[in-house]
PDB file of C-alpha atoms in Angstrom:
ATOM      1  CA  UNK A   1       0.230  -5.932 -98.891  1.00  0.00           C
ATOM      2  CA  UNK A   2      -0.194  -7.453 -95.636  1.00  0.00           C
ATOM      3  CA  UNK A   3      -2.010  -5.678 -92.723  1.00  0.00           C
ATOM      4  CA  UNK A   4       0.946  -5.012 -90.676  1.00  0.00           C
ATOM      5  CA  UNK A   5       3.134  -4.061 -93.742  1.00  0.00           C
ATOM      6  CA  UNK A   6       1.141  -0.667 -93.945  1.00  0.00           C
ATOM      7  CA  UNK A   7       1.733   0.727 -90.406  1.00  0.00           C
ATOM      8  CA  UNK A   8       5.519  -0.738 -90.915  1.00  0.00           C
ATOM      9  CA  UNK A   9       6.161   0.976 -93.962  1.00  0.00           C
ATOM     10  CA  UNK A  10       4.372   4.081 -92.861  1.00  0.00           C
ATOM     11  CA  UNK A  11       6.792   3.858 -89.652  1.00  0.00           C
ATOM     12  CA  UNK A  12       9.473   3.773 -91.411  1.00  0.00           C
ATOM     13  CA  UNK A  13       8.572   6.683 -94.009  1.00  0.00           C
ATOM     14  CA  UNK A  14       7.639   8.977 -91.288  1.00  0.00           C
ATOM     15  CA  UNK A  15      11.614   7.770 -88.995  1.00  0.00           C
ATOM     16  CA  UNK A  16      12.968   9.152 -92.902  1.00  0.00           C
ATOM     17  CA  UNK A  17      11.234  12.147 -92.666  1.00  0.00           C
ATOM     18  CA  UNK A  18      12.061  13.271 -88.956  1.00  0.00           C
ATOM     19  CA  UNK A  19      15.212  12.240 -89.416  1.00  0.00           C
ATOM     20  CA  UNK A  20      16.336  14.030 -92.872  1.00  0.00           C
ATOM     21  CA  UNK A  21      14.283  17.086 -91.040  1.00  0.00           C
ATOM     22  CA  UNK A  22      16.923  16.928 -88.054  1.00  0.00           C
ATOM     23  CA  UNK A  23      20.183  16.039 -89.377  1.00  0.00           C
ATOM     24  CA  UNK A  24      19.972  20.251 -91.007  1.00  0.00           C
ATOM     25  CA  UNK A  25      20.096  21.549 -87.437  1.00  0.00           C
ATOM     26  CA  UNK A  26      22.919  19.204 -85.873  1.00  0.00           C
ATOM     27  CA  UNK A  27      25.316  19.846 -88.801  1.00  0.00           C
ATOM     28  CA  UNK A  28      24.485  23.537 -88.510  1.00  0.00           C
ATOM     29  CA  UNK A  29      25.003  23.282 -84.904  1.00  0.00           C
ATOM     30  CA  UNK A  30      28.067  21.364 -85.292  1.00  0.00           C
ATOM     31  CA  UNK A  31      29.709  23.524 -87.695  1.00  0.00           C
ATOM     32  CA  UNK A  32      28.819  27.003 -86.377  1.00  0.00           C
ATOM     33  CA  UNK A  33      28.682  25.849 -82.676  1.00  0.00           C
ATOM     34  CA  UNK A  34      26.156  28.454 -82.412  1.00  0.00           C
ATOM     35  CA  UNK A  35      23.302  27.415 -80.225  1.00  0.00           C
ATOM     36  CA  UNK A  36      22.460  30.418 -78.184  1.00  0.00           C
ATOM     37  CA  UNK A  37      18.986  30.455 -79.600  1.00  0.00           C
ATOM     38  CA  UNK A  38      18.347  27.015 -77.836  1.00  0.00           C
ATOM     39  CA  UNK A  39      17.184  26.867 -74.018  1.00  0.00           C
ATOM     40  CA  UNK A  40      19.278  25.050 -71.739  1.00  0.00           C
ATOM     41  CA  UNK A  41      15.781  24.071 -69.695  1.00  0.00           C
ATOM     42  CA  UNK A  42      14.042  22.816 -73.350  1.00  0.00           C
ATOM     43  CA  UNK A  43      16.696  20.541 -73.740  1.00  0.00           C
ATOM     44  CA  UNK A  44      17.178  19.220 -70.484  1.00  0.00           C
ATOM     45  CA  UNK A  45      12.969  18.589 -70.744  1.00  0.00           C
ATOM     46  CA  UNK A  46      13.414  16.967 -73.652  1.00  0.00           C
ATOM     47  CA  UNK A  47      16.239  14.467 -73.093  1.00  0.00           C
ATOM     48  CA  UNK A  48      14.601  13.677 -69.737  1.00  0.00           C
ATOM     49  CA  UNK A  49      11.287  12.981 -71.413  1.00  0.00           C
ATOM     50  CA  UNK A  50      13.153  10.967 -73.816  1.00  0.00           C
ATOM     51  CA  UNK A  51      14.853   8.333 -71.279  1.00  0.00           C
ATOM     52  CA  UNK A  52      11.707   8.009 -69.792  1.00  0.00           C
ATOM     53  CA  UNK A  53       9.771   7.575 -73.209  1.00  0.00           C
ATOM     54  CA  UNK A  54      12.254   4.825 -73.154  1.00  0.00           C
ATOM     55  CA  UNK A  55      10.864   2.423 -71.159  1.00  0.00           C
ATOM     56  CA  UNK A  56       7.186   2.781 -73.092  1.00  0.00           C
ATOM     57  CA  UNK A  57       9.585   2.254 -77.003  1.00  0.00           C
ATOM     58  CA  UNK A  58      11.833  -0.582 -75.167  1.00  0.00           C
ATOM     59  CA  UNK A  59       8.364  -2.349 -74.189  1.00  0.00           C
ATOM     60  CA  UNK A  60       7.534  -2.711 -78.010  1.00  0.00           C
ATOM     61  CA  UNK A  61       8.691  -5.387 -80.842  1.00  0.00           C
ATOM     62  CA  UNK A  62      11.762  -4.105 -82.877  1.00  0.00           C
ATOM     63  CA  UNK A  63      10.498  -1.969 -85.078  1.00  0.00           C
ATOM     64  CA  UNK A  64      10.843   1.618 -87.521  1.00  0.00           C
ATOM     65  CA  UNK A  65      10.051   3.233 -83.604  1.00  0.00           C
ATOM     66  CA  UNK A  66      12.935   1.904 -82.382  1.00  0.00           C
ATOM     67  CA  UNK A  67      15.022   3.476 -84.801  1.00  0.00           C
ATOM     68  CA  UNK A  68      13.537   6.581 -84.714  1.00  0.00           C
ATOM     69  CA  UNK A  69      13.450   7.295 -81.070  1.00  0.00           C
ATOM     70  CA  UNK A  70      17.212   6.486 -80.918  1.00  0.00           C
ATOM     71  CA  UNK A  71      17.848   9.215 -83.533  1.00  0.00           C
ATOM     72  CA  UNK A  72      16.119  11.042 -81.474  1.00  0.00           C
ATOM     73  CA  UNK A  73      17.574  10.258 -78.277  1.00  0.00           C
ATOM     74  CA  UNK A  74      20.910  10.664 -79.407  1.00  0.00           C
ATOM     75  CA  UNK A  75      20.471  14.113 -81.246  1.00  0.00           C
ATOM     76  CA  UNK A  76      18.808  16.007 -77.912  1.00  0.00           C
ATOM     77  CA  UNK A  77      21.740  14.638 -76.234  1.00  0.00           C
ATOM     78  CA  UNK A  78      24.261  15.788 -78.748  1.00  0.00           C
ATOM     79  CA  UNK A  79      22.534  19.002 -79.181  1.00  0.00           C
ATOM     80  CA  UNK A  80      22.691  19.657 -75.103  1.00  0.00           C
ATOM     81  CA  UNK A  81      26.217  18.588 -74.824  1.00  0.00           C
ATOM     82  CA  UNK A  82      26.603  21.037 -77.704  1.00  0.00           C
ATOM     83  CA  UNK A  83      24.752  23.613 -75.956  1.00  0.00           C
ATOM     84  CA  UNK A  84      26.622  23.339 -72.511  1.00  0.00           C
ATOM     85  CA  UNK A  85      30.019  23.399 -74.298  1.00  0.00           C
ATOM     86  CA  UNK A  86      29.472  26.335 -76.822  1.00  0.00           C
ATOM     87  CA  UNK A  87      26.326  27.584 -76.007  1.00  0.00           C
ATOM     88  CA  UNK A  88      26.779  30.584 -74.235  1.00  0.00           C
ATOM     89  CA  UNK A  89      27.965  33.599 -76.106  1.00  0.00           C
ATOM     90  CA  UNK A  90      31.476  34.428 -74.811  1.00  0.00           C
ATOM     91  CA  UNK A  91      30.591  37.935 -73.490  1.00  0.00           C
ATOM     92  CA  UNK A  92      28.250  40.373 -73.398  1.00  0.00           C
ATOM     93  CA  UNK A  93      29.919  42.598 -76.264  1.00  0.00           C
ATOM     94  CA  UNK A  94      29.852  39.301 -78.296  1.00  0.00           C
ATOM     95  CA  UNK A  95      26.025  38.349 -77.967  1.00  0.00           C
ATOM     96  CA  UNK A  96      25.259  42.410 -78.516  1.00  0.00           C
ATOM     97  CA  UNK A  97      27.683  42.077 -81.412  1.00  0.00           C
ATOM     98  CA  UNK A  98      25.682  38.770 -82.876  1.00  0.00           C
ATOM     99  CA  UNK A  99      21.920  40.798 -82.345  1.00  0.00           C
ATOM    100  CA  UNK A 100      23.564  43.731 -84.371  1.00  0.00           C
ATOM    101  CA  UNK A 101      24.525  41.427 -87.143  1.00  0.00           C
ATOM    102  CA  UNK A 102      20.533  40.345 -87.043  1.00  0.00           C
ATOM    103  CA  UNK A 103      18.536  43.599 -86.915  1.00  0.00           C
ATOM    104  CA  UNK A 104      15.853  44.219 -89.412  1.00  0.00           C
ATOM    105  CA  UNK A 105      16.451  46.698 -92.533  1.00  0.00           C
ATOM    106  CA  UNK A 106      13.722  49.345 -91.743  1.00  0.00           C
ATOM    107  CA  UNK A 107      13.082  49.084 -88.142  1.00  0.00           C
ATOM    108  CA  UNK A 108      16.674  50.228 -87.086  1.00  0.00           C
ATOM    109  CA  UNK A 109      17.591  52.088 -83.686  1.00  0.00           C
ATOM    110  CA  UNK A 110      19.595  55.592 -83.935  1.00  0.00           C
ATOM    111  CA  UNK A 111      20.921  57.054 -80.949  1.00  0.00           C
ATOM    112  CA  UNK A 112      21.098  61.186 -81.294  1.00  0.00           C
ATOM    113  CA  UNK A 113      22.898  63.523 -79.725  1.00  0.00           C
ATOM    114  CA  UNK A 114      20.923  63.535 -76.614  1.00  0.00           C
ATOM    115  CA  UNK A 115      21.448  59.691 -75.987  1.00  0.00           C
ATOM    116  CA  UNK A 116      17.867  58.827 -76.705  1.00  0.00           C
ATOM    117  CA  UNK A 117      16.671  56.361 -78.860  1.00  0.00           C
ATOM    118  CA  UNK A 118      14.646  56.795 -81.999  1.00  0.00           C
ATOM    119  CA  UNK A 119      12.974  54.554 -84.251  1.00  0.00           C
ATOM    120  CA  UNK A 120      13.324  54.532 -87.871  1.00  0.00           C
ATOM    121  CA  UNK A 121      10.913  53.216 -89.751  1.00  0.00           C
ATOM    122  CA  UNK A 122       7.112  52.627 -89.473  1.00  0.00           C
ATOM    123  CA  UNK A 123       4.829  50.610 -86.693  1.00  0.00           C
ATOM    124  CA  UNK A 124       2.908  48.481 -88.894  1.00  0.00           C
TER     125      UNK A 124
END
């Protein structure tokens, strides 16, 4: 094995690994088209760092980076297109409906008769 066949092979490994470790979270997002637990500022950050990492990845040889930052490129844009087309919850009664559907078994909120809140379950 050749010098440069190492960090090639390890370059394209590692573009595998991110890759197989996204593709989970775009299908979910796809099919669900839930992505209110993204942030509309994280992925505008993130596909403007990426079009500027651009320049630096376009400035090296064809290579496993290459691929990789493409993937990536193209699933921060997909995921903010995503986001700005079904991201936000619908209405309030919706996104108070989806936190219901997510509250932890022991640490549950009754309201009594007096309209204040009590919690069930322990502190620690």
């Amino acid at each position: 094995m050749t010098s440069t066949s190492l960090p090639v092979l390890a370059g394209v490994v590692s573009t595998a690994i991110f890759a197989g470790s996204t593709l989970p979270m775009l299908a979910k997002a796809l099919r669900t088209r839930d992505l209110g637990s993204y942030s509309l500022g994280n992925l505008v950050l993130a596909n403007a760092g990426n079009v500027v990492y651009s320049i630096y990845v376009l400035s090296l040889p064809l290579g496993p980076v290459w691929f990789l930052h493409a993937f990536n490129q193209m699933s921060t844009a997909f995921m903010l297109i995503w986001f700005l087309r079904y991201g936000r919850p619908a209405s309030d009664e919706a996104e108070l409906s989806r936190l219901d559907d997510h509250r932890a078994p022991g640490r549950q909120t009754d309201l009594r008769e007096d309209r204040r809140d009590v919690v069930v379950g322990s502190l620690g």
